[in-house]
Coordinates of C-alpha atoms and ligand atoms in Angstrom, one line a residue:
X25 CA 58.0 -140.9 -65.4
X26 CA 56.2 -138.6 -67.6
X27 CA 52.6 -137.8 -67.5
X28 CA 52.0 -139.2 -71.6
X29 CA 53.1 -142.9 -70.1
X30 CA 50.1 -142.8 -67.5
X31 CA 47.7 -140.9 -70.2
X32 CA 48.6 -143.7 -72.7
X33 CA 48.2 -146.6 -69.7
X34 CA 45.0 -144.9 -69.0
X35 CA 43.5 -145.1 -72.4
X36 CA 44.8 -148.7 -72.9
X37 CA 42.8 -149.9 -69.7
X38 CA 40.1 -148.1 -70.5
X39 CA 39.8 -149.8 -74.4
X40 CA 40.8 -153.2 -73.0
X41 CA 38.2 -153.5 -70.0
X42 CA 35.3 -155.1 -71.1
X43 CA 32.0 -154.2 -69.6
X44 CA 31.3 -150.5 -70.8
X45 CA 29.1 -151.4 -73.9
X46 CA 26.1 -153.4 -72.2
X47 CA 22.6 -154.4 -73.7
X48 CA 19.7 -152.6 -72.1
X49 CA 16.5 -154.3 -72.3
X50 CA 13.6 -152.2 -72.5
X51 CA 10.1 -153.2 -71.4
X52 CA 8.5 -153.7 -73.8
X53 CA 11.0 -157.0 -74.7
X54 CA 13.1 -155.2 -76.7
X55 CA 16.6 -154.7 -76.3
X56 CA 19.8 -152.3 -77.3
X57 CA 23.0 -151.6 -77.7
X58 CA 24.4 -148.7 -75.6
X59 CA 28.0 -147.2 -74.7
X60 CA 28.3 -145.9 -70.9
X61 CA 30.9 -144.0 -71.0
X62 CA 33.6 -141.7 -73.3
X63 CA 37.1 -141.8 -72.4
X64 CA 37.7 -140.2 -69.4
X65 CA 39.0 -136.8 -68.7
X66 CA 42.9 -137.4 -65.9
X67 CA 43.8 -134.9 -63.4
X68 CA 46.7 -135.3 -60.9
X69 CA 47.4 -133.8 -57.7
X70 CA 49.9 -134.4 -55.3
X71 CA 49.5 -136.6 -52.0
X72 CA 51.3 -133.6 -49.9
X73 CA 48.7 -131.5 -51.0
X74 CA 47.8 -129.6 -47.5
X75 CA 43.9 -129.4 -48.7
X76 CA 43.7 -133.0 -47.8
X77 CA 44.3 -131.6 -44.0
X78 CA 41.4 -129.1 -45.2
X79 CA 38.7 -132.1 -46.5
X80 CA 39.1 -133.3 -42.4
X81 CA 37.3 -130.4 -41.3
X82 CA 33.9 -131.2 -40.4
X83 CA 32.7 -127.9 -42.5
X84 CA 34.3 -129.5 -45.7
X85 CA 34.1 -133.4 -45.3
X86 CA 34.4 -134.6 -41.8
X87 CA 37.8 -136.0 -39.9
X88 CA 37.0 -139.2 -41.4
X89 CA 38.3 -138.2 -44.9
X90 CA 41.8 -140.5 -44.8
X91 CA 44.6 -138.6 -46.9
X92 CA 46.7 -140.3 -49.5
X93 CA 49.3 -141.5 -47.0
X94 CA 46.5 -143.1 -44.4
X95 CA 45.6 -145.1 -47.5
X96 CA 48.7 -145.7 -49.1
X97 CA 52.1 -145.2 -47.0
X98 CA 54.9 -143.7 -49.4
X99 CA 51.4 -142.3 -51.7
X100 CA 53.2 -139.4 -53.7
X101 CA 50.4 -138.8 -56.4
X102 CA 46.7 -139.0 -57.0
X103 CA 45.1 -139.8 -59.6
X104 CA 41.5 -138.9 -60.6
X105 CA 39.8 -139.6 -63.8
X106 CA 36.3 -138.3 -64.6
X107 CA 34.2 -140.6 -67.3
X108 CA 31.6 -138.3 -69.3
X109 CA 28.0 -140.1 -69.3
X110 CA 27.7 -141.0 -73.3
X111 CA 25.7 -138.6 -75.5
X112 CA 22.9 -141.4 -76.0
X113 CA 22.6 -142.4 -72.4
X114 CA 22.4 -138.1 -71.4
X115 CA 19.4 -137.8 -73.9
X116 CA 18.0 -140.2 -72.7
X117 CA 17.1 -138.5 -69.3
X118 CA 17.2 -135.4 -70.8
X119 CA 13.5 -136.3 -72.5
X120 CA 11.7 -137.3 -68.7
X121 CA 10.8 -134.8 -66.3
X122 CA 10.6 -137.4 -63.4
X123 CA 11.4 -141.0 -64.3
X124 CA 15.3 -141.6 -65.4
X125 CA 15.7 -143.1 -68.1
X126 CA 16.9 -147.0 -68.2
X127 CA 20.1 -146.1 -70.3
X128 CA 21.2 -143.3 -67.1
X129 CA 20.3 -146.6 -64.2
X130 CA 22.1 -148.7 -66.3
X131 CA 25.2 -146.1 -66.3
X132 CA 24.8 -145.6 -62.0
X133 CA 24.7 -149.5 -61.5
X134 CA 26.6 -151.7 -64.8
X135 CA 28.7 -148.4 -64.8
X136 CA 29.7 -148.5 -61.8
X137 CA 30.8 -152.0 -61.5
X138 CA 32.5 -151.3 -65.1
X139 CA 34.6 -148.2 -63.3
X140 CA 34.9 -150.8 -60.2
X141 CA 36.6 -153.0 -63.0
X142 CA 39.0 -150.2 -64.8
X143 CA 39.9 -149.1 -61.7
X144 CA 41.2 -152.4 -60.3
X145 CA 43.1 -152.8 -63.5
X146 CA 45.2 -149.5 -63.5
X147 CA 46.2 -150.0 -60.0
X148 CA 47.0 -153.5 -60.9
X149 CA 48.9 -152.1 -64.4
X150 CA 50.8 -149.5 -61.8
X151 CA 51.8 -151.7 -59.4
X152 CA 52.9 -154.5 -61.5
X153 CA 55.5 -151.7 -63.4
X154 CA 56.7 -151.3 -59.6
X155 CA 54.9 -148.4 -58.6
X156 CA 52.5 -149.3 -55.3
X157 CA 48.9 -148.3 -55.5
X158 CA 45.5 -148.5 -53.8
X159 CA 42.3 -147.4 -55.1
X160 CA 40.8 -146.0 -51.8
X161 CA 36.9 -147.5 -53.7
X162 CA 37.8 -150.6 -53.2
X163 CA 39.7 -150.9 -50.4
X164 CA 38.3 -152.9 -47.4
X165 CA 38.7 -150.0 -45.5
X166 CA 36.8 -147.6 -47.5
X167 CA 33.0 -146.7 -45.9
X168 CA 30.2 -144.1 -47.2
X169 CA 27.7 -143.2 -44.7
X170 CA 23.9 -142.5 -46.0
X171 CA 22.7 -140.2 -43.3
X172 CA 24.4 -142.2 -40.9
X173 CA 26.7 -141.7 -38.2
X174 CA 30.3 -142.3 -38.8
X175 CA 31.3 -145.0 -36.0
X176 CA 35.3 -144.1 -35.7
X177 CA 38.0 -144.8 -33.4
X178 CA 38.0 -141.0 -31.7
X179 CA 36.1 -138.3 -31.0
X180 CA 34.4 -136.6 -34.7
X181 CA 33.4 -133.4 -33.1
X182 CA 36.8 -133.1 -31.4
X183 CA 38.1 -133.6 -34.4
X184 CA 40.5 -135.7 -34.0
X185 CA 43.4 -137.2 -36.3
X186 CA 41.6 -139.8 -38.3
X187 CA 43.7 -142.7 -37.7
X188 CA 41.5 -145.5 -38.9
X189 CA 38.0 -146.3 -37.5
X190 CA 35.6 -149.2 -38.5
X191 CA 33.3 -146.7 -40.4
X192 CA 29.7 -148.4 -40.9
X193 CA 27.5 -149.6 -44.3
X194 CA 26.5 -147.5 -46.9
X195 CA 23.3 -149.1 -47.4
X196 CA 21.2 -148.5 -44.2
X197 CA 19.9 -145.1 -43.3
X198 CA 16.6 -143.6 -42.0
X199 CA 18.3 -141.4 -39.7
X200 CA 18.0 -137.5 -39.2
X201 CA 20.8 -135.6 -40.4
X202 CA 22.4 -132.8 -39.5
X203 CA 22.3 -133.7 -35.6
X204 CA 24.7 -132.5 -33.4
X205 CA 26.5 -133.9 -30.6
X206 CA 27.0 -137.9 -30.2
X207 CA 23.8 -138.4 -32.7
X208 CA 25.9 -136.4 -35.5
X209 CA 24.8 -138.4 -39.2
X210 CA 26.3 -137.1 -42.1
X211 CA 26.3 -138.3 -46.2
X212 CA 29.7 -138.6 -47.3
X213 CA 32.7 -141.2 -47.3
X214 CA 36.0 -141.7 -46.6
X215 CA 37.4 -140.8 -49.3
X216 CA 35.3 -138.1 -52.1
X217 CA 35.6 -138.2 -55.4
X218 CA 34.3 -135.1 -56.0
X219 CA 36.7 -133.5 -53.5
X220 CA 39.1 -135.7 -55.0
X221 CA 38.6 -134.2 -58.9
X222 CA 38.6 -130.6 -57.3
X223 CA 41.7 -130.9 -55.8
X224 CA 43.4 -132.5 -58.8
X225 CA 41.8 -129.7 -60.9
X226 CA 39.5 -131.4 -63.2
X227 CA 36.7 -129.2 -61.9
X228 CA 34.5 -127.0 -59.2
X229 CA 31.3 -128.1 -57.7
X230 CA 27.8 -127.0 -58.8
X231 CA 24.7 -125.4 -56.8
X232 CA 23.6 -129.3 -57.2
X233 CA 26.8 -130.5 -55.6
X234 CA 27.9 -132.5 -58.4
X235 CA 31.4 -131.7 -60.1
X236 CA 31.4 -129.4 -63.6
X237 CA 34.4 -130.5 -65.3
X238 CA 35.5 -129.5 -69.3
X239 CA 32.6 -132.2 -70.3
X240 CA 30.3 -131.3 -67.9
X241 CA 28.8 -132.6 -65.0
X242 CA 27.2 -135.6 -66.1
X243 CA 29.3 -138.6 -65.6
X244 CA 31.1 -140.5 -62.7
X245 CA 34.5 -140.3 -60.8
X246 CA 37.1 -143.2 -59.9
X247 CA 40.6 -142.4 -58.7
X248 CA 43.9 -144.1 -56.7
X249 CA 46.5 -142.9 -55.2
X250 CA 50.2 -144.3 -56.0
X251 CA 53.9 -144.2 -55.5
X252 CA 54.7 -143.4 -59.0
X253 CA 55.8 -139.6 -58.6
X254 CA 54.2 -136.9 -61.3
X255 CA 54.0 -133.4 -61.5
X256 CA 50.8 -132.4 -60.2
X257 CA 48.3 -130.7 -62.4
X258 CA 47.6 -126.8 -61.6
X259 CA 43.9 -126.0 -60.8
X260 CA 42.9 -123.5 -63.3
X261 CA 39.8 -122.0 -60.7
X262 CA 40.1 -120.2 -57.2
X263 CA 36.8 -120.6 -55.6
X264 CA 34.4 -124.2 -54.9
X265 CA 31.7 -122.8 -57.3
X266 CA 34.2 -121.2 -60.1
X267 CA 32.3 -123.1 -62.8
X268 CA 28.4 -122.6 -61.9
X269 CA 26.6 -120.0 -63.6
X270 CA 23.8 -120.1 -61.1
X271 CA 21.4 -120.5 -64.0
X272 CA 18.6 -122.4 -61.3
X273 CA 18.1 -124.9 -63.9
X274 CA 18.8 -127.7 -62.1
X275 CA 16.8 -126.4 -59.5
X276 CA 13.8 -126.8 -61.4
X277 CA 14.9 -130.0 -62.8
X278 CA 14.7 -131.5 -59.4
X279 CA 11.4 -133.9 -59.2
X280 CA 11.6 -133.4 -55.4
X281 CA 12.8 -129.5 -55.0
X282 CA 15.9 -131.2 -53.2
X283 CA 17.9 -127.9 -54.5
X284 CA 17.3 -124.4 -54.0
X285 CA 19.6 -121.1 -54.0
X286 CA 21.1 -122.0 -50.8
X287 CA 22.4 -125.1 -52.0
X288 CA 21.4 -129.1 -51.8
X289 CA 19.7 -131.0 -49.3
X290 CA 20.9 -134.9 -49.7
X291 CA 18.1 -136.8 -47.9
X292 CA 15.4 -135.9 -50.2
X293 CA 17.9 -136.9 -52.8
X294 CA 18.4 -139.7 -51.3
X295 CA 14.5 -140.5 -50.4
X296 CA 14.0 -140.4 -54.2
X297 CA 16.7 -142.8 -55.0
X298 CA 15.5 -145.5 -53.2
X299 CA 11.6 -144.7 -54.0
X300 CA 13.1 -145.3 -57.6
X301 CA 14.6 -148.3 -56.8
X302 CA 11.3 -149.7 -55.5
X303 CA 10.2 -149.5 -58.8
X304 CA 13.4 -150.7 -60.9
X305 CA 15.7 -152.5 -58.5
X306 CA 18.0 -153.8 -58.8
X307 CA 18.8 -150.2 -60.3
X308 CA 18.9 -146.9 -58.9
X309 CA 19.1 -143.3 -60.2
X310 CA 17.9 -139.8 -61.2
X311 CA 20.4 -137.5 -62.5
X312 CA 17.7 -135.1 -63.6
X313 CA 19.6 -132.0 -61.9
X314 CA 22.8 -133.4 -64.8
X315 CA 20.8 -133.4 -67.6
X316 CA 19.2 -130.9 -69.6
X317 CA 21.0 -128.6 -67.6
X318 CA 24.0 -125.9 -69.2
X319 CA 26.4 -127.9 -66.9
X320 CA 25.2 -130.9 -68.3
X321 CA 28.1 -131.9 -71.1
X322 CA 30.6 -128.6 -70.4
X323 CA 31.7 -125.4 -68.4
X324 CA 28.7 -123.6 -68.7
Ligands
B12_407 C1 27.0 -140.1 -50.3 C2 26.8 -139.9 -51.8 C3 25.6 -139.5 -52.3 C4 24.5 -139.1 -51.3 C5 24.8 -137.6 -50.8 C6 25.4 -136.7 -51.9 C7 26.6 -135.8 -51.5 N1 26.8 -134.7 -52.1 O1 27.4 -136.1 -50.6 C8 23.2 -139.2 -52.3 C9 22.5 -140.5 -52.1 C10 22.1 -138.1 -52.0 C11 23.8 -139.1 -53.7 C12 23.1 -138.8 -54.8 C13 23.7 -138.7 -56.1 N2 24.9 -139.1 -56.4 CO1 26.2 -139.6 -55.2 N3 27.7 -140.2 -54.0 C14 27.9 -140.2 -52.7 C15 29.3 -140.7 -52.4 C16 29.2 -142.2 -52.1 C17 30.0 -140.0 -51.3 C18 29.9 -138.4 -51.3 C19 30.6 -137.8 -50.2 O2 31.6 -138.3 -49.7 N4 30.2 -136.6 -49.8 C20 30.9 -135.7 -48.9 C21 30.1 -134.5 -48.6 C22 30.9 -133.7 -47.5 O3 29.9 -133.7 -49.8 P1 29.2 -132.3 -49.9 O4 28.4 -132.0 -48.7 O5 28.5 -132.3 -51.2 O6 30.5 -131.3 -50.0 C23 30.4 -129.9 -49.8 C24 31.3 -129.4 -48.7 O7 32.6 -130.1 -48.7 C25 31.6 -127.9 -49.1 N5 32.8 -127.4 -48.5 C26 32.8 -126.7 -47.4 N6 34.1 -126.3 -47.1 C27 34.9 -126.8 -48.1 C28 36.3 -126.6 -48.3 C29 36.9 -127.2 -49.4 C30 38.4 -127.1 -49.5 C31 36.1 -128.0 -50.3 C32 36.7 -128.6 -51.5 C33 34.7 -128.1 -50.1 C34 34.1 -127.5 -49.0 O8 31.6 -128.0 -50.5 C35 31.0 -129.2 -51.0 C36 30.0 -128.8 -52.1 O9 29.0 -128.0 -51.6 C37 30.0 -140.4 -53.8 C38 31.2 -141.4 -54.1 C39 32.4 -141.0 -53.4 N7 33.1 -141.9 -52.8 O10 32.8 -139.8 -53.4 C40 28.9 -140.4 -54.8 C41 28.9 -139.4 -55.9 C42 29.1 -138.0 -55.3 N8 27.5 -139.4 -56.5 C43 27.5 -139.2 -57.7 C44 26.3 -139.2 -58.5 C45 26.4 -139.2 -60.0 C46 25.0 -139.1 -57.8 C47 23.6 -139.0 -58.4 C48 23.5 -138.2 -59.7 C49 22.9 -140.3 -58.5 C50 22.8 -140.9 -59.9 N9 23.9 -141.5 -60.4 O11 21.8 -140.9 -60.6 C51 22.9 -138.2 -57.3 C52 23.2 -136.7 -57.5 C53 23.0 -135.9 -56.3 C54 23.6 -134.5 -56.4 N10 22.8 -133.5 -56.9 O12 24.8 -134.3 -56.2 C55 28.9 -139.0 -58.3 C56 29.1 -137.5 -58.6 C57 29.5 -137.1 -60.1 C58 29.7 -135.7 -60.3 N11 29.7 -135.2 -61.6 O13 29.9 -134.9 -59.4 C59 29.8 -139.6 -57.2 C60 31.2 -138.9 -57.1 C61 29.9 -141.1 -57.5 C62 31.0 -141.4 -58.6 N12 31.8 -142.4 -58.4 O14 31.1 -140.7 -59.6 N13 25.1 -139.4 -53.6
SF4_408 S1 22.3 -126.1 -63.7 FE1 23.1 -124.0 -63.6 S2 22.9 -123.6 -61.3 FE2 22.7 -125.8 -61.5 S3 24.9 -126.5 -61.2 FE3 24.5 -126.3 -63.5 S4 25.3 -124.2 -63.9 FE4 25.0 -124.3 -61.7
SF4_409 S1 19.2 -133.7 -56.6 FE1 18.9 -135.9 -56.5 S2 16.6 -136.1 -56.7 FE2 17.2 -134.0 -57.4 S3 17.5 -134.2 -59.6 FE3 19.5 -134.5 -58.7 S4 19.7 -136.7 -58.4 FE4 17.5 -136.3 -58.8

């Protein structure tokens, strides 16, 4: 099978699934039109690719990071497509120093359960043409941890093969992080769609952690992993940061200086978001460090 058949598949989902042109209402009673998301950007990688052995380091994602093959026995490709954040929704929170805009929450929360959508579809497209697939998102095994500890089957810190584990919710927390020992609490998941995107070569990380692809940074990341055997894509970078100019911008668009030089600390990030959800729930969302930034809508 040829790369062209899953780009055209890809594009057909993506037209057919309804749910990426939603009506925002505004507060004052008003309401509007508004696209999500722009057809999204496909890179491939291979499920033998040894830097999945790499992600279950606990210095890159932790040994709780399942490889293709943990998700999907016979897995010989991945598949990761990144979905730009639409022009309107991106100027949107450009204009706000603080508050995100209602066009960007409507992007992290009816987006998301748009991409939950496509992505079902696809696997369910693939598999029905015979090739076996699992989208690791919506798998009843995946977890994300949010400053929590990662309940598993075996040992974390003696890193041990991750063979399974019950994992725990993504939506508690209140936890210190970076503990070590028995009390270790991390953010991260199961299985990273940023990690994901870098490995399939659609782009490096940022000094905000987020991905810069060829559109930018701003926008969101579903993938699977299937039977269906393609060449995998060649990453056209070297390094993690390859893409980020270290411009500071996103530093200083931070409302809670969760970035600095050194990098990005997630639980102020995360503080923020659910402060923000307080006030707009059941949305959530900031994105200020993907907006009004070089990185925001290409490689800088
Ligand atoms: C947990 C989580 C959060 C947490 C923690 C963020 C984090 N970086 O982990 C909180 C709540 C703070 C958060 C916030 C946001 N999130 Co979030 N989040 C996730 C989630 C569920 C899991 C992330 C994860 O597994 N992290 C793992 C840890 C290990 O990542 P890390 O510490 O950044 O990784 C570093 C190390 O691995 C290190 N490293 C060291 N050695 C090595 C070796 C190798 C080989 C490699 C590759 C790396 C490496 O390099 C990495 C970068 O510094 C993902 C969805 C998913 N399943 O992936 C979305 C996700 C990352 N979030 C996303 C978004 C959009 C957001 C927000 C903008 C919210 C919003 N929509 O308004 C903010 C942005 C924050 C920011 N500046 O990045 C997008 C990212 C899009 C992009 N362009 O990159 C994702 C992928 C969701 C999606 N489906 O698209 N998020
Ligand atoms: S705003 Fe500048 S420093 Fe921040 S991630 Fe983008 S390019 Fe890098
Ligand atoms: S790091 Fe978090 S709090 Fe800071 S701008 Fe980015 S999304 Fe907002």
């Amino acid at each position: 099978m040829e790369r062209g058949w899953l780009e055209a598949l890809v594009q057909k989902v993506f037209c057919e699934t309804e749910g990426n042109i939603v009506m925002v209402e505004k507060g004052d009673g008003t309401a509007g039109k508004l696209r999500m998301f722009d057809e999204p950007l496909i890179g491939i990688g291979s499920a033998d690719d040894p830097m999945f052995l790499d992600y279950k380091k606990p210095e890159a994602v932790g040994p709780w990071h399942r490889s293709p093959k943990e998700w999907l026995p016979g897995a010989r490709t991945v598949v990761s497509l990144f979905f730009p954040i639409s022009e309107e929704a991106r100027k949107s929170n450009r204009a706000e120093s603080e508050t995100p805009s209602l066009e960007w929450l409507y992007c992290r929360i009816e987006g998301n359960e748009f991409l939950r959508t496509f992505i079902a579809r696809l696997r369910d497209c693939l598999i029905e043409e015979g090739y076996p697939a699992c989208a690791p998102a919506l798998d009843e095994r995946f977890r994300a941890f949010m400053n929590q500890k990662p309940e598993m089957d075996f040992d974390v810190l003696a890193g041990g093969a991750a063979t399974g584990g019950s994992g725990s919710d993504a939506a508690a927390g209140g936890l210190e992080s970076g503990a070590g020992g028995s009390d270790l609490t991390v953010y991260g998941s199961m299985w990273s769609e940023r990690h994901v995107a870098y490995l399939c070569g659609l782009g490096t990380f940022g000094l905000s952690k987020g991905i810069i692809t060829r559109k930018g940074m701003a926008g969101r990341f579903a993938s699977l992993v299937t039977a269906l055997e393609l060449p995998a894509d060649e990453r056209p970078y070297k390094g993690l940061y390859d893409y980020c100019i270290r411009c500071g911008r996103c530093i200083e668009r931070c409302p809670v200086r969760a970035i600095s030089e050194e990098g990005k600390e997630h639980k102020p990030c995360h503080d923020w978001l659910i402060h923000v959800k307080k006030e707009y729930a059941p949305r959530l969302g900031c994105g200020k460090c993907q907006t009004a930034v070089p990185c925001e809508c290409r490689i800088p």
